[in-house]
PDB file of C-alpha atoms in Angstrom:
ATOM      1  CA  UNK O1049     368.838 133.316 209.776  1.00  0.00           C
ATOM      2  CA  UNK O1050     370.147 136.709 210.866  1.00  0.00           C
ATOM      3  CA  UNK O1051     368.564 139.338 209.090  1.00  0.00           C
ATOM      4  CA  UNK O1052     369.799 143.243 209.698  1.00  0.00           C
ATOM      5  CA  UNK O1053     367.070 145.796 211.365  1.00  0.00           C
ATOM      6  CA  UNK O1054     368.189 149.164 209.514  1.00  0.00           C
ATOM      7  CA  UNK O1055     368.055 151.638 212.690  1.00  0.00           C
ATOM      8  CA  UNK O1056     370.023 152.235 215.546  1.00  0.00           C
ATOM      9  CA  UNK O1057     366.746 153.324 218.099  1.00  0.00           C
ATOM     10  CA  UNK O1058     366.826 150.398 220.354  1.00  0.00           C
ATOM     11  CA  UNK O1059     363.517 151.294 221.393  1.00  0.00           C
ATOM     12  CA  UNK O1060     362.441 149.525 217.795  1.00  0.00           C
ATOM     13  CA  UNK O1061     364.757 147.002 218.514  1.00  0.00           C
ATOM     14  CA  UNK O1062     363.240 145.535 221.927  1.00  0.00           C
ATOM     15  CA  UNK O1063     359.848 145.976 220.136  1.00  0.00           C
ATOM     16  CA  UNK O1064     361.251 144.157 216.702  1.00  0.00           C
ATOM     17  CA  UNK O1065     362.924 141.231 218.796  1.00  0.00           C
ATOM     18  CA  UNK O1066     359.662 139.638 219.980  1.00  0.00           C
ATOM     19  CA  UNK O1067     358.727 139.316 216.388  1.00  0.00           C
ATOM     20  CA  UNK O1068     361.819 137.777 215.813  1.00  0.00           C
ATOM     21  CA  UNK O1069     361.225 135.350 218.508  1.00  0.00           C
ATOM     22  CA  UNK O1070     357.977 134.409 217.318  1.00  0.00           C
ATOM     23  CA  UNK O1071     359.268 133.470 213.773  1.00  0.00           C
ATOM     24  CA  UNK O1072     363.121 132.432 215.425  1.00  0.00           C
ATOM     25  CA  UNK O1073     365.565 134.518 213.278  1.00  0.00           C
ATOM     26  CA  UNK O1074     368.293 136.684 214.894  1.00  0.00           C
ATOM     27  CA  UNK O1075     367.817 140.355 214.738  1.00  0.00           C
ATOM     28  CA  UNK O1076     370.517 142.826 215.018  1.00  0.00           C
ATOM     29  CA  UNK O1077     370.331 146.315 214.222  1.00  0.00           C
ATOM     30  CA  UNK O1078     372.792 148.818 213.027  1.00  0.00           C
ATOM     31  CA  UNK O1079     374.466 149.330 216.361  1.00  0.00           C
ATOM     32  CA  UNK O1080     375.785 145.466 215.786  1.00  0.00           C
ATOM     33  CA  UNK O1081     377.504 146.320 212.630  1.00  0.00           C
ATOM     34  CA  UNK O1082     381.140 147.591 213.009  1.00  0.00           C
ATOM     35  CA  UNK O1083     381.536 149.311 209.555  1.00  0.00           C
ATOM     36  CA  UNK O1084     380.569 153.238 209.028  1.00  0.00           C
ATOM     37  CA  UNK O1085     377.092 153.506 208.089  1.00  0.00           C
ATOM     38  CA  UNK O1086     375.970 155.041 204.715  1.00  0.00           C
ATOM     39  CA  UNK O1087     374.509 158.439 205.059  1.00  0.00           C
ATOM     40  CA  UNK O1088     370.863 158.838 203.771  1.00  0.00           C
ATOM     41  CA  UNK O1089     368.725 161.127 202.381  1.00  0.00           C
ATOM     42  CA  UNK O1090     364.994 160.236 203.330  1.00  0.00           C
ATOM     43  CA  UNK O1091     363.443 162.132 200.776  1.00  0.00           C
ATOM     44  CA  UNK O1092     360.741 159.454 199.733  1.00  0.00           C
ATOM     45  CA  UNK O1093     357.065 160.586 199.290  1.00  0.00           C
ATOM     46  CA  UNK O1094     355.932 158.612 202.177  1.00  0.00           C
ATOM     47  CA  UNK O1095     356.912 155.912 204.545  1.00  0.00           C
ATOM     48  CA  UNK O1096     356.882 153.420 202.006  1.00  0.00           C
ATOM     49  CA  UNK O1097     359.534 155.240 199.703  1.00  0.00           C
ATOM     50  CA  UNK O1098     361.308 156.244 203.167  1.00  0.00           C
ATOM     51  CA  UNK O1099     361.371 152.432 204.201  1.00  0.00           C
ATOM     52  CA  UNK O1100     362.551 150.983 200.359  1.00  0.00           C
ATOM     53  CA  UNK O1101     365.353 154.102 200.622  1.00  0.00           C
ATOM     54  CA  UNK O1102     366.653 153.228 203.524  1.00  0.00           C
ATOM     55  CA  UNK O1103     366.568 149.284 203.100  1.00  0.00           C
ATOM     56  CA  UNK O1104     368.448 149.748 199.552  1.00  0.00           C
ATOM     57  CA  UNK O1105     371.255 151.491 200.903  1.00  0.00           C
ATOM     58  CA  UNK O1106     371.928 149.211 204.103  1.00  0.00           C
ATOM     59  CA  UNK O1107     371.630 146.285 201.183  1.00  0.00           C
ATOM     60  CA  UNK O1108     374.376 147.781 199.384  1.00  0.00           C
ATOM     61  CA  UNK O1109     376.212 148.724 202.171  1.00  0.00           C
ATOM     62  CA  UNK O1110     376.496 145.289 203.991  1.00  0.00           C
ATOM     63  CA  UNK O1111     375.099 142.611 201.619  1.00  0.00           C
ATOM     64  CA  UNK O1112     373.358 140.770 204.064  1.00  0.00           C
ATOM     65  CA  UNK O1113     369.125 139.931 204.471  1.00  0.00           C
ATOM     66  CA  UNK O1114     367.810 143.806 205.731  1.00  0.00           C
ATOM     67  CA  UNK O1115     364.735 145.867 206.269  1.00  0.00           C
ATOM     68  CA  UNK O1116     363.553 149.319 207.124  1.00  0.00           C
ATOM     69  CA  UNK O1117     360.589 150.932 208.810  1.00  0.00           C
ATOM     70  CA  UNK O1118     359.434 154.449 207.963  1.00  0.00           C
ATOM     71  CA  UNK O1119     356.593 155.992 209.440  1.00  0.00           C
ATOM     72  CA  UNK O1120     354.654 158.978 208.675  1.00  0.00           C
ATOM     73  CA  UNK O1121     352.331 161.089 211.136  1.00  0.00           C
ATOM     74  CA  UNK O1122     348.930 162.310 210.353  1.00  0.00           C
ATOM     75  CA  UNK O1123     346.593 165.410 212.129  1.00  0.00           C
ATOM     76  CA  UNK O1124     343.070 165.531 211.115  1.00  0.00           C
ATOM     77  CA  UNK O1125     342.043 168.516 210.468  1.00  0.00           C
ATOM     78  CA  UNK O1126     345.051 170.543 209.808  1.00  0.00           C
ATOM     79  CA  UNK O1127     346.657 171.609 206.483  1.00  0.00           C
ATOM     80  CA  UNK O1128     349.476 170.559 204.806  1.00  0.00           C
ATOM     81  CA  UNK O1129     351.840 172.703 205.998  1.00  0.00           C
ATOM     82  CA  UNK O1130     351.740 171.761 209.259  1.00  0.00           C
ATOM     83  CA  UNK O1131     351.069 167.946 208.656  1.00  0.00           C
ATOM     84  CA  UNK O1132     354.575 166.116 209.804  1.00  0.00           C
ATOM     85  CA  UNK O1133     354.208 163.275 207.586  1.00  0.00           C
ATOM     86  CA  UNK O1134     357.378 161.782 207.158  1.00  0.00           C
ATOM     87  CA  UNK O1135     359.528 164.558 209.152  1.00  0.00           C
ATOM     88  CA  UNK O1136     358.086 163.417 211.921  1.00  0.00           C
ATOM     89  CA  UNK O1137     361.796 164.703 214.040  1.00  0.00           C
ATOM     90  CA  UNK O1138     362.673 166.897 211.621  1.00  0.00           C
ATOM     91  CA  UNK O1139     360.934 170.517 211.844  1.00  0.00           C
ATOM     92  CA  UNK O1140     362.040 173.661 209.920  1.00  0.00           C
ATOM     93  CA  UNK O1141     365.248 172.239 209.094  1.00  0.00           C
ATOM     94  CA  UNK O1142     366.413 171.095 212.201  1.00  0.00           C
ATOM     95  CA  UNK O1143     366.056 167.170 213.523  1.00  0.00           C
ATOM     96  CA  UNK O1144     364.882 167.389 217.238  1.00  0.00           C
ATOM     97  CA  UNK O1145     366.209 165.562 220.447  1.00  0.00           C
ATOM     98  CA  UNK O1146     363.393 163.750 222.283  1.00  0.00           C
ATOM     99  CA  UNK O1147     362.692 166.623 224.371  1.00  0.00           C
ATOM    100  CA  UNK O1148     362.440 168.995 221.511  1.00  0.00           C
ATOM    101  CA  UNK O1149     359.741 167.134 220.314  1.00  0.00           C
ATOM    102  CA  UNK O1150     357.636 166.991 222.815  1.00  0.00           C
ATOM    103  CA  UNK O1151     357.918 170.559 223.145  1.00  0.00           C
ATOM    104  CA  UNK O1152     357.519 170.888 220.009  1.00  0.00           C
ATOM    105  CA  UNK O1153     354.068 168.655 219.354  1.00  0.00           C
ATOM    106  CA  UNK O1154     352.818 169.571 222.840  1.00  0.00           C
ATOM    107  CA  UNK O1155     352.795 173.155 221.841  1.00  0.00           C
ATOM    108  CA  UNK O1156     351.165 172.665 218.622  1.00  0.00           C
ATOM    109  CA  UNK O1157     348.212 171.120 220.069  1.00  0.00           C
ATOM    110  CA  UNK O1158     348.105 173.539 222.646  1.00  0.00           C
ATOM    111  CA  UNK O1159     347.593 175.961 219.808  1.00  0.00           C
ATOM    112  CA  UNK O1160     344.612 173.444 218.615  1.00  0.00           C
ATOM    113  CA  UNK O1161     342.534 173.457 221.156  1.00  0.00           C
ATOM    114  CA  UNK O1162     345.093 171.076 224.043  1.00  0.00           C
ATOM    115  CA  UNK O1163     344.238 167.632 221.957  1.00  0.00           C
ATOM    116  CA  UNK O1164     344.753 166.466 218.234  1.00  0.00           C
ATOM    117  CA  UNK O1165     343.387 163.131 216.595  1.00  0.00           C
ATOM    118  CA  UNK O1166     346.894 161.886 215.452  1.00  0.00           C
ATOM    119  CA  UNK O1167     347.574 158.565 213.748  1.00  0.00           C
ATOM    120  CA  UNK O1168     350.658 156.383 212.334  1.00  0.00           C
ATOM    121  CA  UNK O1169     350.757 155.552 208.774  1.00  0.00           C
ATOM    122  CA  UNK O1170     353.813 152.783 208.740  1.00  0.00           C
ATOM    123  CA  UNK O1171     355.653 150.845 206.094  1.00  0.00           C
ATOM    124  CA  UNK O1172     358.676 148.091 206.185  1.00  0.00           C
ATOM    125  CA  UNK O1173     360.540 147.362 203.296  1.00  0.00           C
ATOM    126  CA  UNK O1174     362.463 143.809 203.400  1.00  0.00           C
ATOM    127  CA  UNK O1175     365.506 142.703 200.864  1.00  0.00           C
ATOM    128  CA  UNK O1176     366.471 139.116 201.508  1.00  0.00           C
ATOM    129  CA  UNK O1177     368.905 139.467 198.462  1.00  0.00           C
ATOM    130  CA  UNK O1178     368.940 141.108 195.069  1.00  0.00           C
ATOM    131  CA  UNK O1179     366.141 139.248 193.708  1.00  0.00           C
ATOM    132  CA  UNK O1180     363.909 138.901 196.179  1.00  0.00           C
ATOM    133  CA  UNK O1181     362.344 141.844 198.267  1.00  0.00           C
ATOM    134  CA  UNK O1182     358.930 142.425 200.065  1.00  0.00           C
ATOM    135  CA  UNK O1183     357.392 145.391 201.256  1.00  0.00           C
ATOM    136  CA  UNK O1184     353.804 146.460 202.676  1.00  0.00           C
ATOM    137  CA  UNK O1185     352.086 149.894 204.100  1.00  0.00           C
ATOM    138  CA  UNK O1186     349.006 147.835 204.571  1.00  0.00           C
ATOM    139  CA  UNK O1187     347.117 149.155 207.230  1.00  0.00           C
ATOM    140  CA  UNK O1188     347.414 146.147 209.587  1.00  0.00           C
ATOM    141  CA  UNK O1189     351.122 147.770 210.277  1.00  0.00           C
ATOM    142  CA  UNK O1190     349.280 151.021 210.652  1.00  0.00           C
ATOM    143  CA  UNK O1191     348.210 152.642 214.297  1.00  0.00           C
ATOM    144  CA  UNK O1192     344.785 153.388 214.780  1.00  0.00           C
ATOM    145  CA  UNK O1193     343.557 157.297 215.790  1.00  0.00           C
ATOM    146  CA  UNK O1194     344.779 158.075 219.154  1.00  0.00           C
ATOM    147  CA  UNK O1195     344.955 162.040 220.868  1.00  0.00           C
ATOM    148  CA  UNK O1196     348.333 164.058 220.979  1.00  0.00           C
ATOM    149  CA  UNK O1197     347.564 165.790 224.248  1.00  0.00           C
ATOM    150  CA  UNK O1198     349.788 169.408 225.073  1.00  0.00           C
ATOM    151  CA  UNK O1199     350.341 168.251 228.370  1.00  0.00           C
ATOM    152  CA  UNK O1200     353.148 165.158 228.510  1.00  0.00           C
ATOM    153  CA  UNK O1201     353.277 162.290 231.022  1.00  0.00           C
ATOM    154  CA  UNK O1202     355.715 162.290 233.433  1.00  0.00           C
ATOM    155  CA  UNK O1203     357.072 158.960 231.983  1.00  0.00           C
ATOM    156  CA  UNK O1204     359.548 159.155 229.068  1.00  0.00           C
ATOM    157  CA  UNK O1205     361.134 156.630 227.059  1.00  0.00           C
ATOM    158  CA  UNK O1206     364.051 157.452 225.076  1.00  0.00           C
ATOM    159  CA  UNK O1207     363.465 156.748 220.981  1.00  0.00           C
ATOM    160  CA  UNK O1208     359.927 157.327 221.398  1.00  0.00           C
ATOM    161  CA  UNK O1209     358.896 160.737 222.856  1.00  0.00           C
ATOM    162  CA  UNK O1210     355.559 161.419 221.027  1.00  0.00           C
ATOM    163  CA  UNK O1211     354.214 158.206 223.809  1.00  0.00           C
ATOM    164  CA  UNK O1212     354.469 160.671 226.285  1.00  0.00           C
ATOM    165  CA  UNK O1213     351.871 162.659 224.934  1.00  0.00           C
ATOM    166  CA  UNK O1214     349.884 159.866 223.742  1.00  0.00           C
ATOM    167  CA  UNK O1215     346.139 159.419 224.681  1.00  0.00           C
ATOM    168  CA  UNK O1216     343.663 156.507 224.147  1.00  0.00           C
ATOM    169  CA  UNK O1217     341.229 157.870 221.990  1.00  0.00           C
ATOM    170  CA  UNK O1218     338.581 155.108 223.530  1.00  0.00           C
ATOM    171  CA  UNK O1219     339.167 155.311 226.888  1.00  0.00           C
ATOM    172  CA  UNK O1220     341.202 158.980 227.408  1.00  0.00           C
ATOM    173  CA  UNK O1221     343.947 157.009 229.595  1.00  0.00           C
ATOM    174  CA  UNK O1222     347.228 158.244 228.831  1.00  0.00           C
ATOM    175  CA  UNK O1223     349.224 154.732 226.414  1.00  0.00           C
ATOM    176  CA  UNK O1224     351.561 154.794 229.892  1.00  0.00           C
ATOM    177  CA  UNK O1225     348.528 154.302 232.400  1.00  0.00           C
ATOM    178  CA  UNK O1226     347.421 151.198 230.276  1.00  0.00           C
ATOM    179  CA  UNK O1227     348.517 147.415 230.276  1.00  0.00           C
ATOM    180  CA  UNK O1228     350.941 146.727 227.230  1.00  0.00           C
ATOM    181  CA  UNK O1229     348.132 144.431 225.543  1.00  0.00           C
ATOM    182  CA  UNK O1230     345.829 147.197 225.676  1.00  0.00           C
ATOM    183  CA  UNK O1231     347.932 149.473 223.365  1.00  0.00           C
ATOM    184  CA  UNK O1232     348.270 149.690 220.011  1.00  0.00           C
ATOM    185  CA  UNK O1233     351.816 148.670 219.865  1.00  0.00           C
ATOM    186  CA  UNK O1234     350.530 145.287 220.259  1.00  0.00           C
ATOM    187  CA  UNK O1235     348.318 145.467 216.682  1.00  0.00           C
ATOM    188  CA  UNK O1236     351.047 146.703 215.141  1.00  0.00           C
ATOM    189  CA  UNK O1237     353.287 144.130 216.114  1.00  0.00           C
ATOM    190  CA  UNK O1238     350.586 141.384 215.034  1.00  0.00           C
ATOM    191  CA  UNK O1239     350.949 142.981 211.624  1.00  0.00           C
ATOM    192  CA  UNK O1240     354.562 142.746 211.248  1.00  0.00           C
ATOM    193  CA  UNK O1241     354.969 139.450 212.373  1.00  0.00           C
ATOM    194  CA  UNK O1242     352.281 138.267 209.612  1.00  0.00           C
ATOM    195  CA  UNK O1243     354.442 140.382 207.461  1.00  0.00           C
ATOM    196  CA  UNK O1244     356.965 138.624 208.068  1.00  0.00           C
ATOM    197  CA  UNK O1245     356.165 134.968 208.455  1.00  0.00           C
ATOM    198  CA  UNK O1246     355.048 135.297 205.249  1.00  0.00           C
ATOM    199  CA  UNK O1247     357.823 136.734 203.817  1.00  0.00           C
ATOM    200  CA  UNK O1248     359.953 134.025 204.938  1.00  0.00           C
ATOM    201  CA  UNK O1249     357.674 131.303 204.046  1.00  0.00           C
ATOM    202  CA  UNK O1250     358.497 132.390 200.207  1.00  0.00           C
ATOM    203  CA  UNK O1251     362.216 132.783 200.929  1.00  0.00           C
ATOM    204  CA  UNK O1252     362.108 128.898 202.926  1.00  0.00           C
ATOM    205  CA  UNK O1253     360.160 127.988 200.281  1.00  0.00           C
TER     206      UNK O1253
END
């Protein structure tokens, strides 16, 4: 079964493909597609709206078995103005490069004190055709608390800039000084496969 990842970060894509394997469908993203890709306005509530948004138009656009992540990122302790939620990249009307973002979050938590309890709210939305769709924010697909740290790591990896400020909130190692199966990328991924094996188990009947 091929089933369409709706993003072109291929960061997501390396981490989506061993969930594939696990459950053995083929995973291609939008990258893979040679048609022009519908523009979209994420303008959903939270990640959940954000996710179903995004899925519905790729569905349209290319007919085929698609879903979409959306995630949305939380400070504790700060108001609502200055919580990202959803526009996570996108800050005063402008969508930052990787490198704008870090300076960007870096220097707000410099102006908190040098560390901020952050976390990940996340959501998938799946449409294996026009009558059958699944869709979660449960918080097994959700990070837990880690710190956003105003000084960055020399280690950056493009499509996902915010690691490099990224702090384990049990053990203060930076997420690129720990072992893959100590991070939380690894829950999350536990989540999404069980998302999804038991998505398809409905669709395989």
């Amino acid at each position: 079964m091929k089933i369409l990842y709706g993003t072109t970060n291929q960061a997501k894509l390396r981490i989506m493909k061993s969930v594939a394997d696990i459950l053995a469908f083929e995973l291609i993203g939008l990258t893979d597609i040679n048609s022009p890709l519908p523009i979209i306005d994420e303008c959903g509530k939270d990640p959940l709206e954000n996710a179903q948004i995004k899925a519905q138009a790729y569905y349209k656009a290319f007919s085929i078995p698609v879903f979409s992540c959306d995630s949305g990122l939380y400070f504790d302790g700060l108001p609502d103005e200055l919580q990202p939620m959803t526009h996570i990249r996108r800050v005063n009307g402008k969508t930052l490069s990787d490198e704008e973002m870090i300076e960007h979050y870096a220097g707000l938590s410099k102006a908190h004190g040098g560390q901020l309890v952050a976390r990940y709210k996340n959501a998938v939305y799946f449409i294996f055709d026009e009558n059958t769709v699944f869709y979660s924010m449960d918080e097994s697909l959700s990070c837990a608390p880690f710190i956003l740290s105003s000084v960055p790591h020399k280690k950056k990896v493009s499509g996902f800039p915010l690691d490099s400020l990224s702090i384990d909130i049990n053990t203060g190692n930076y997420y690129y000084d720990m072992d893959a199966s100590e991070t939380d990328n690894l829950a999350v991924i536990k989540g999404l496969t069980a998302f999804f094996k038991n998505a398809l188990s409905k669709v395989n009947g």
